[in-house]
Amino acid sequence: MDKEQAEPTTHFGYREVPESEKTRLVGRVFRSVATRYDLMNDLMSGGLHRAWKAFALNIAAAKPGERVLDLAGGTGDLAAAMAVRVSDRGLVVLSDINDAMLAVGRDRLMDRGTPRRLTYVQANAESLPFPDNTFDLITIGFGLRNVTHKDRALAAMSRALKPGGRCVVLEFSRPRSPLFGRLYDAYSFAVVPKLGRYVAQDEESYQYLVESIRKHPDQEALKALMEDAGLQRVTYWNLTGGIVAVHRGYKL
């Protein structure tokens, strides 16, 4: 009799865990940090995350009348901005797998006056509950590195895009300068978890977030993954020396 095959493993930060456990563990991280997520982003990046998102929005170039899906949309920064750009003739779907993050985002945007063209869906990026050829634009900001099977998520995005539609990925990446990379690592590991301890009362979750960045594919590897998923004309832009990159690909 064949021996029962061991369950495949994947990384959760620097730990190896069963694939079936990663979604639960990532979910626990974001439920823990949801209420302090925006404040921590400002503190960790010195406010730079706002400039990174603004650049990604310009690359995404949402237009009036378009249908847009923002995956792992968290507290709704990208979705809210794109809802303005698509106008009342368009639609933006703010989606996140994590119920706590989606609730914080929904409440925050409702407090600001939610546009009628913005709606909310809890969904797993690996198995999107939308028909083929639904969206003109799909974005995912600082969320792809937390997905267990990035190839499946990118394939799902490609499937859900209309022909001619575009996919934009905003994510941490690899600094281009080795010296800058060492300084960035020193800051990340020494400062970010401590901020998590004192501000979010959760050092462990921010240790995971720092580690997850190092396990994410670099610029060229992510470009190849997007091309393997069926996206074409994939290009990317490095921001802040490569700490962050914006990738864009088209479904042709």
Short mmCIF file of C-alpha atoms in Angstrom, two decimals:
data_model
loop_
_atom_site.label_atom_id
_atom_site.label_comp_id
_atom_site.label_asym_id
_atom_site.label_seq_id
_atom_site.Cartn_x
_atom_site.Cartn_y
_atom_site.Cartn_z
CA MET A 1 0.00 0.00 0.00
CA ASP A 2 1.28 3.44 -0.89
CA LYS A 3 2.13 5.63 2.02
CA GLU A 4 -0.17 8.58 2.52
CA GLN A 5 1.39 11.61 0.92
CA ALA A 6 2.39 14.42 3.24
CA GLU A 7 0.52 17.69 2.80
CA PRO A 8 2.49 20.27 0.80
CA THR A 9 3.98 23.10 2.82
CA THR A 10 4.47 26.77 2.13
CA HIS A 11 6.06 29.71 3.90
CA PHE A 12 4.42 31.81 6.57
CA GLY A 13 7.14 34.38 7.01
CA TYR A 14 10.25 32.30 7.59
CA ARG A 15 8.28 29.34 8.95
CA GLU A 16 7.22 26.37 6.85
CA VAL A 17 3.56 25.49 7.48
CA PRO A 18 1.03 23.18 5.82
CA GLU A 19 -0.63 24.92 2.89
CA SER A 20 -4.05 24.48 4.49
CA GLU A 21 -2.85 26.45 7.53
CA LYS A 22 -1.49 29.54 5.81
CA THR A 23 -4.82 31.19 5.04
CA ARG A 24 -5.90 30.77 8.66
CA LEU A 25 -2.62 32.15 10.00
CA VAL A 26 -2.64 35.15 7.66
CA GLY A 27 -6.26 35.76 8.58
CA ARG A 28 -5.33 35.84 12.26
CA VAL A 29 -2.60 38.41 11.54
CA PHE A 30 -4.93 40.82 9.78
CA ARG A 31 -7.79 40.40 12.23
CA SER A 32 -5.31 41.37 14.92
CA VAL A 33 -3.99 44.49 13.19
CA ALA A 34 -7.10 45.69 11.33
CA THR A 35 -8.00 48.61 13.59
CA ARG A 36 -4.44 49.99 13.62
CA TYR A 37 -3.56 49.07 10.04
CA ASP A 38 -3.60 52.59 8.57
CA LEU A 39 -1.75 54.16 11.48
CA MET A 40 0.94 51.47 11.31
CA ASN A 41 1.34 51.99 7.56
CA ASP A 42 2.01 55.68 8.15
CA LEU A 43 4.50 54.98 10.92
CA MET A 44 6.37 52.15 9.15
CA SER A 45 6.75 53.97 5.84
CA GLY A 46 6.99 57.54 7.10
CA GLY A 47 3.88 58.23 5.02
CA LEU A 48 5.50 56.98 1.81
CA HIS A 49 2.78 54.36 1.30
CA ARG A 50 0.49 57.20 0.24
CA ALA A 51 2.87 58.21 -2.57
CA TRP A 52 3.26 54.55 -3.62
CA LYS A 53 -0.52 54.17 -3.84
CA ALA A 54 -0.85 57.43 -5.76
CA PHE A 55 1.69 56.19 -8.30
CA ALA A 56 -0.15 52.86 -8.64
CA LEU A 57 -3.42 54.70 -9.19
CA ASN A 58 -1.87 56.68 -12.03
CA ILE A 59 -0.53 53.49 -13.60
CA ALA A 60 -3.94 51.81 -13.20
CA ALA A 61 -5.63 54.82 -14.85
CA ALA A 62 -9.24 53.94 -13.99
CA LYS A 63 -11.60 55.67 -16.42
CA PRO A 64 -15.23 56.81 -16.27
CA GLY A 65 -17.61 53.91 -16.83
CA GLU A 66 -15.10 51.14 -16.08
CA ARG A 67 -15.70 48.15 -13.83
CA VAL A 68 -12.87 47.73 -11.30
CA LEU A 69 -12.00 45.03 -8.77
CA ASP A 70 -9.64 45.93 -5.91
CA LEU A 71 -8.40 42.71 -4.30
CA ALA A 72 -7.01 42.53 -0.76
CA GLY A 73 -8.39 46.05 -0.60
CA GLY A 74 -8.15 46.31 3.17
CA THR A 75 -9.23 49.69 4.45
CA GLY A 76 -10.14 50.94 1.00
CA ASP A 77 -7.55 53.56 -0.01
CA LEU A 78 -7.25 52.40 -3.61
CA ALA A 79 -10.92 51.53 -4.02
CA ALA A 80 -12.11 54.91 -2.76
CA ALA A 81 -9.82 56.78 -5.14
CA MET A 82 -10.85 54.65 -8.11
CA ALA A 83 -14.54 55.06 -7.28
CA VAL A 84 -14.11 58.76 -7.93
CA ARG A 85 -12.35 58.11 -11.23
CA VAL A 86 -14.91 55.67 -12.67
CA SER A 87 -17.73 58.18 -11.96
CA ASP A 88 -21.38 57.23 -11.49
CA ARG A 89 -21.28 55.27 -14.75
CA GLY A 90 -18.72 52.79 -13.38
CA LEU A 91 -18.39 50.33 -10.52
CA VAL A 92 -15.65 49.50 -8.02
CA VAL A 93 -15.73 46.27 -6.01
CA LEU A 94 -13.69 46.41 -2.80
CA SER A 95 -12.75 42.83 -1.93
CA ASP A 96 -10.77 41.17 0.84
CA ILE A 97 -10.60 37.62 2.14
CA ASN A 98 -10.42 38.91 5.71
CA ASP A 99 -13.74 39.86 7.29
CA ALA A 100 -12.17 42.19 9.87
CA MET A 101 -10.21 44.17 7.28
CA LEU A 102 -13.25 44.41 5.01
CA ALA A 103 -15.41 45.60 7.91
CA VAL A 104 -12.91 48.30 8.87
CA GLY A 105 -12.69 49.43 5.25
CA ARG A 106 -16.47 49.48 4.81
CA ASP A 107 -17.04 51.41 8.05
CA ARG A 108 -14.30 53.89 7.21
CA LEU A 109 -15.66 54.60 3.75
CA MET A 110 -19.26 54.81 4.99
CA ASP A 111 -18.14 57.44 7.49
CA ARG A 112 -16.70 59.42 4.58
CA GLY A 113 -19.83 58.92 2.48
CA THR A 114 -19.64 55.75 0.38
CA PRO A 115 -20.25 56.38 -3.33
CA ARG A 116 -23.11 54.37 -4.82
CA ARG A 117 -20.63 52.97 -7.32
CA LEU A 118 -18.59 51.23 -4.58
CA THR A 119 -19.59 47.80 -3.32
CA TYR A 120 -18.03 45.13 -1.08
CA VAL A 121 -17.34 41.42 -1.55
CA GLN A 122 -15.49 39.01 0.75
CA ALA A 123 -13.52 36.76 -1.58
CA ASN A 124 -10.42 34.62 -1.89
CA ALA A 125 -8.14 35.94 -4.63
CA GLU A 126 -7.34 32.36 -5.68
CA SER A 127 -10.98 31.55 -6.54
CA LEU A 128 -12.74 34.75 -7.52
CA PRO A 129 -16.57 34.51 -7.53
CA PHE A 130 -16.97 36.50 -10.74
CA PRO A 131 -17.69 35.39 -14.33
CA ASP A 132 -15.03 35.48 -17.00
CA ASN A 133 -14.41 38.82 -18.70
CA THR A 134 -16.06 40.95 -15.99
CA PHE A 135 -13.62 43.76 -15.15
CA ASP A 136 -11.71 46.40 -17.08
CA LEU A 137 -9.16 46.74 -14.28
CA ILE A 138 -8.07 44.58 -11.34
CA THR A 139 -5.73 45.92 -8.68
CA ILE A 140 -4.10 44.33 -5.66
CA GLY A 141 -2.08 46.49 -3.28
CA PHE A 142 0.24 44.96 -0.69
CA GLY A 143 -1.78 41.76 -0.68
CA LEU A 144 -0.32 39.34 -3.19
CA ARG A 145 2.55 38.32 -0.92
CA ASN A 146 0.02 36.95 1.60
CA VAL A 147 -1.67 34.67 -0.95
CA THR A 148 -0.78 30.98 -0.63
CA HIS A 149 -0.81 30.23 -4.38
CA LYS A 150 0.15 33.41 -6.19
CA ASP A 151 -0.02 31.67 -9.56
CA ARG A 152 -3.67 30.71 -8.98
CA ALA A 153 -4.56 34.22 -7.89
CA LEU A 154 -2.95 35.78 -10.95
CA ALA A 155 -4.69 33.26 -13.20
CA ALA A 156 -8.01 34.09 -11.55
CA MET A 157 -7.38 37.79 -12.14
CA SER A 158 -6.55 37.15 -15.78
CA ARG A 159 -9.73 35.10 -16.21
CA ALA A 160 -11.92 37.81 -14.66
CA LEU A 161 -10.46 40.58 -16.82
CA LYS A 162 -12.13 41.62 -20.04
CA PRO A 163 -10.02 41.36 -23.19
CA GLY A 164 -7.94 44.52 -23.22
CA GLY A 165 -8.25 44.82 -19.44
CA ARG A 166 -5.29 45.39 -17.17
CA CYS A 167 -3.98 44.03 -13.90
CA VAL A 168 -1.94 46.24 -11.55
CA VAL A 169 0.05 44.78 -8.64
CA LEU A 170 1.51 47.11 -6.00
CA GLU A 171 3.81 45.17 -3.68
CA PHE A 172 7.01 45.24 -1.70
CA SER A 173 9.97 44.05 -3.74
CA ARG A 174 13.79 44.02 -3.75
CA PRO A 175 15.96 47.14 -3.33
CA ARG A 176 18.24 47.60 -6.33
CA SER A 177 21.27 48.74 -4.32
CA PRO A 178 22.88 46.11 -2.04
CA LEU A 179 23.88 48.81 0.45
CA PHE A 180 20.39 50.28 0.50
CA GLY A 181 19.03 46.76 0.86
CA ARG A 182 21.13 46.14 3.97
CA LEU A 183 20.01 49.42 5.52
CA TYR A 184 16.39 48.60 4.69
CA ASP A 185 16.72 45.14 6.26
CA ALA A 186 18.26 46.60 9.40
CA TYR A 187 15.41 49.09 9.75
CA SER A 188 12.71 46.53 8.98
CA PHE A 189 13.80 43.90 11.47
CA ALA A 190 14.87 46.27 14.24
CA VAL A 191 12.08 48.85 14.08
CA VAL A 192 8.90 47.48 12.49
CA PRO A 193 8.18 44.66 14.98
CA LYS A 194 8.80 47.07 17.85
CA LEU A 195 6.31 49.52 16.36
CA GLY A 196 3.90 46.62 16.17
CA ARG A 197 4.44 45.88 19.85
CA TYR A 198 3.90 49.42 21.11
CA VAL A 199 1.30 50.73 18.66
CA ALA A 200 -0.72 47.68 17.61
CA GLN A 201 0.09 45.55 20.68
CA ASP A 202 1.14 42.78 18.32
CA GLU A 203 4.86 42.36 17.65
CA GLU A 204 4.48 38.85 16.24
CA SER A 205 2.20 39.90 13.38
CA TYR A 206 4.58 42.63 12.24
CA GLN A 207 7.51 40.23 12.46
CA TYR A 208 5.55 38.06 10.02
CA LEU A 209 4.89 41.03 7.73
CA VAL A 210 8.60 41.89 7.60
CA GLU A 211 9.49 38.27 6.83
CA SER A 212 6.74 37.91 4.21
CA ILE A 213 8.30 40.71 2.20
CA ARG A 214 11.57 38.78 1.96
CA LYS A 215 9.76 35.65 0.76
CA HIS A 216 7.86 37.46 -1.99
CA PRO A 217 9.13 37.09 -5.59
CA ASP A 218 11.38 39.89 -6.78
CA GLN A 219 10.54 42.18 -9.70
CA GLU A 220 11.56 39.84 -12.53
CA ALA A 221 10.11 36.73 -10.86
CA LEU A 222 6.74 38.41 -10.37
CA LYS A 223 6.78 39.60 -13.97
CA ALA A 224 7.30 35.99 -15.06
CA LEU A 225 4.44 34.79 -12.85
CA MET A 226 2.12 37.35 -14.42
CA GLU A 227 3.14 36.28 -17.90
CA ASP A 228 2.60 32.61 -16.98
CA ALA A 229 -0.92 33.56 -15.87
CA GLY A 230 -1.69 34.81 -19.36
CA LEU A 231 -1.02 38.51 -18.92
CA GLN A 232 0.96 40.23 -21.65
CA ARG A 233 3.01 43.40 -22.10
CA VAL A 234 3.97 43.09 -18.43
CA THR A 235 6.20 45.87 -17.19
CA TYR A 236 7.12 47.29 -13.80
CA TRP A 237 8.30 50.44 -12.08
CA ASN A 238 10.59 50.52 -9.05
CA LEU A 239 9.69 52.96 -6.28
CA THR A 240 11.95 54.18 -3.46
CA GLY A 241 14.94 52.29 -4.79
CA GLY A 242 13.01 49.06 -5.35
CA ILE A 243 11.53 48.73 -1.86
CA VAL A 244 8.21 48.71 -3.70
CA ALA A 245 7.36 47.90 -7.30
CA VAL A 246 4.26 48.41 -9.42
CA HIS A 247 3.63 45.76 -12.07
CA ARG A 248 1.09 46.11 -14.89
CA GLY A 249 -0.02 43.51 -17.40
CA TYR A 250 -2.81 43.26 -19.98
CA LYS A 251 -5.23 40.55 -21.04
CA LEU A 252 -5.03 40.66 -24.83
#
